[in-house]
CSV table of N, CA and C in Angstrom, one decimal:
chain,number,residue,atom,x,y,z
A,1,UNK,N,64.7,73.0,116.0
A,1,UNK,CA,66.2,73.0,116.2
A,1,UNK,C,66.5,72.8,117.7
A,2,UNK,N,67.4,71.9,118.1
A,2,UNK,CA,67.6,71.8,119.4
A,2,UNK,C,69.0,72.7,119.7
A,3,UNK,N,69.0,73.2,120.9
A,3,UNK,CA,70.2,74.0,121.4
A,3,UNK,C,71.5,73.6,121.1
A,4,UNK,N,71.7,72.3,121.4
A,4,UNK,CA,72.9,71.6,121.1
A,4,UNK,C,73.4,71.7,119.7
A,5,UNK,N,72.4,71.6,118.7
A,5,UNK,CA,72.9,71.8,117.3
A,5,UNK,C,73.0,73.1,117.0
A,6,UNK,N,72.5,74.1,117.4
A,6,UNK,CA,72.5,75.4,117.1
A,6,UNK,C,74.0,75.9,117.8
A,7,UNK,N,74.2,75.4,118.9
A,7,UNK,CA,75.7,75.7,119.6
A,7,UNK,C,76.8,75.1,118.8
A,8,UNK,N,76.5,73.9,118.4
A,8,UNK,CA,77.4,73.1,117.6
A,8,UNK,C,77.9,73.9,116.5
A,9,UNK,N,76.8,74.2,115.4
A,9,UNK,CA,76.8,75.1,114.4
A,9,UNK,C,77.6,76.3,114.6
A,10,UNK,N,77.5,77.0,115.6
A,10,UNK,CA,78.0,78.4,116.0
A,10,UNK,C,79.4,78.1,116.1
A,11,UNK,N,79.9,77.0,117.0
A,11,UNK,CA,81.2,76.7,117.2
A,11,UNK,C,82.0,76.3,115.9
A,12,UNK,N,81.4,75.7,115.0
A,12,UNK,CA,81.9,75.3,113.5
A,12,UNK,C,82.2,76.6,112.9
A,13,UNK,N,81.3,77.5,113.0
A,13,UNK,CA,81.4,78.8,112.2
A,13,UNK,C,82.6,79.5,112.8
A,14,UNK,N,82.7,79.7,114.2
A,14,UNK,CA,83.6,80.3,115.0
A,14,UNK,C,85.1,79.8,114.5
A,15,UNK,N,85.2,78.4,114.5
A,15,UNK,CA,86.4,77.8,114.1
A,15,UNK,C,86.9,78.2,112.8
A,16,UNK,N,85.9,78.0,111.8
A,16,UNK,CA,86.2,78.6,110.3
A,16,UNK,C,86.6,80.0,110.5
A,17,UNK,N,86.1,80.9,111.1
A,17,UNK,CA,86.5,82.3,111.1
A,17,UNK,C,87.9,82.4,111.8
A,18,UNK,N,88.2,81.7,112.8
A,18,UNK,CA,89.4,81.6,113.4
A,18,UNK,C,90.7,81.3,112.4
A,19,UNK,N,90.2,80.2,111.5
A,19,UNK,CA,91.1,79.6,110.6
A,19,UNK,C,91.4,80.8,109.6
A,20,UNK,N,90.4,81.4,109.2
A,20,UNK,CA,90.6,82.4,108.3
A,20,UNK,C,91.5,83.6,108.7
A,21,UNK,N,91.2,83.9,110.1
A,21,UNK,CA,92.1,84.9,110.7
A,21,UNK,C,93.5,84.5,110.7
A,22,UNK,N,93.9,83.3,111.2
A,22,UNK,CA,95.1,82.8,111.2
A,22,UNK,C,95.9,82.8,109.9
A,23,UNK,N,95.0,82.5,108.8
A,23,UNK,CA,95.8,82.6,107.4
A,23,UNK,C,96.1,83.9,107.1
A,24,UNK,N,95.1,84.8,107.3
A,24,UNK,CA,95.5,86.1,107.1
A,24,UNK,C,96.6,86.6,107.8
A,25,UNK,N,96.6,86.4,108.9
A,25,UNK,CA,97.7,86.9,109.8
A,25,UNK,C,99.1,86.4,109.3
A,26,UNK,N,99.2,85.1,108.8
A,26,UNK,CA,100.4,84.6,108.2
A,26,UNK,C,100.7,85.2,107.0
A,27,UNK,N,99.6,85.7,106.1
A,27,UNK,CA,99.9,86.3,104.9
A,27,UNK,C,100.5,87.8,105.1
A,28,UNK,N,99.9,88.5,106.2
A,28,UNK,CA,100.5,89.6,106.6
A,28,UNK,C,101.8,89.7,106.9
A,29,UNK,N,102.0,88.7,107.9
A,29,UNK,CA,103.4,88.6,108.4
A,29,UNK,C,104.6,88.4,107.3
A,30,UNK,N,104.1,87.4,106.4
A,30,UNK,CA,104.9,87.1,105.2
A,30,UNK,C,105.2,88.3,104.5
A,31,UNK,N,104.1,89.1,104.0
A,31,UNK,CA,104.2,90.4,103.3
A,31,UNK,C,105.0,91.5,104.0
A,32,UNK,N,105.0,91.4,105.2
A,32,UNK,CA,105.9,92.4,106.0
A,32,UNK,C,107.2,92.2,105.9
A,33,UNK,N,107.6,90.9,106.1
A,33,UNK,CA,109.0,90.3,106.0
A,33,UNK,C,109.5,90.7,104.6
A,34,UNK,N,108.7,90.4,103.5
A,34,UNK,CA,109.3,90.7,102.2
A,34,UNK,C,109.6,92.2,102.1
A,35,UNK,N,108.7,93.0,102.5
A,35,UNK,CA,109.0,94.5,102.5
A,35,UNK,C,110.2,94.8,103.2
A,36,UNK,N,110.4,94.3,104.4
A,36,UNK,CA,111.7,94.7,105.0
A,36,UNK,C,112.9,94.3,104.3
A,37,UNK,N,112.8,93.0,103.6
A,37,UNK,CA,114.0,92.6,102.9
A,37,UNK,C,114.2,93.4,101.6
A,38,UNK,N,113.2,94.2,101.0
A,38,UNK,CA,113.1,95.0,100.0
A,38,UNK,C,113.7,96.4,100.3
A,39,UNK,N,114.0,96.6,101.5
A,39,UNK,CA,114.3,98.1,101.8
A,39,UNK,C,115.7,98.2,101.5
A,40,UNK,N,116.1,99.3,101.0
A,40,UNK,CA,117.5,99.6,100.5
A,40,UNK,C,118.5,99.8,101.7
A,41,UNK,N,119.7,99.2,101.4
A,41,UNK,CA,120.7,99.4,102.5
A,41,UNK,C,120.8,101.0,102.8
A,42,UNK,N,121.1,101.2,104.3
A,42,UNK,CA,121.3,102.8,104.6
A,42,UNK,C,122.7,103.1,104.4
A,43,UNK,N,123.7,102.3,104.1
A,43,UNK,CA,125.0,102.5,104.0
A,43,UNK,C,125.3,102.9,102.3
A,44,UNK,N,126.0,104.1,102.1
A,44,UNK,CA,126.2,104.7,100.9
A,44,UNK,C,127.3,103.5,100.2
A,45,UNK,N,126.8,103.6,98.8
A,45,UNK,CA,127.9,102.7,97.9
A,45,UNK,C,129.2,103.7,97.7
A,46,UNK,N,130.1,102.9,97.2
A,46,UNK,CA,131.4,103.5,96.8
A,46,UNK,C,131.3,104.7,95.8
A,47,UNK,N,130.4,104.3,94.9
A,47,UNK,CA,130.1,105.5,93.9
A,47,UNK,C,129.4,106.7,94.6
A,48,UNK,N,128.6,106.5,95.5
A,48,UNK,CA,128.0,107.7,96.2
A,48,UNK,C,128.9,108.4,97.1
A,49,UNK,N,130.0,107.7,97.7
A,49,UNK,CA,130.9,108.4,98.5
A,49,UNK,C,131.8,109.2,97.6
A,50,UNK,N,132.2,108.7,96.5
A,50,UNK,CA,132.9,109.3,95.5
A,50,UNK,C,132.2,110.7,95.1
A,51,UNK,N,131.0,110.5,94.6
A,51,UNK,CA,130.2,111.8,94.1
A,51,UNK,C,130.2,112.7,95.3
A,52,UNK,N,129.9,112.4,96.7
A,52,UNK,CA,129.9,113.3,97.7
A,52,UNK,C,131.1,114.0,97.8
A,53,UNK,N,132.1,113.3,97.9
A,53,UNK,CA,133.5,113.9,98.1
A,53,UNK,C,133.8,114.8,96.9
A,54,UNK,N,133.4,114.5,95.8
A,54,UNK,CA,133.5,115.6,94.5
A,54,UNK,C,132.8,116.7,94.8
A,55,UNK,N,131.5,116.6,95.3
A,55,UNK,CA,130.4,117.7,95.3
A,55,UNK,C,130.8,118.5,96.5
A,56,UNK,N,131.7,118.1,97.4
A,56,UNK,CA,131.8,118.8,98.8
A,56,UNK,C,133.1,119.5,98.6
A,57,UNK,N,133.9,119.5,97.7
A,57,UNK,CA,135.3,120.2,97.3
A,57,UNK,C,135.1,121.4,96.8
């Protein structure tokens, strides 16, 4: 086997690995965005405010 073929094959493998890494990074970024959207609001609802006022009296 010639050195050129070996190097060419290694480059192809590395390109494939880089593509897999890129797709995994996209999936991770998308899932982290979804998790951020799922987080509850930090502001209390009107019902929670009413309950708090009742309990603090």
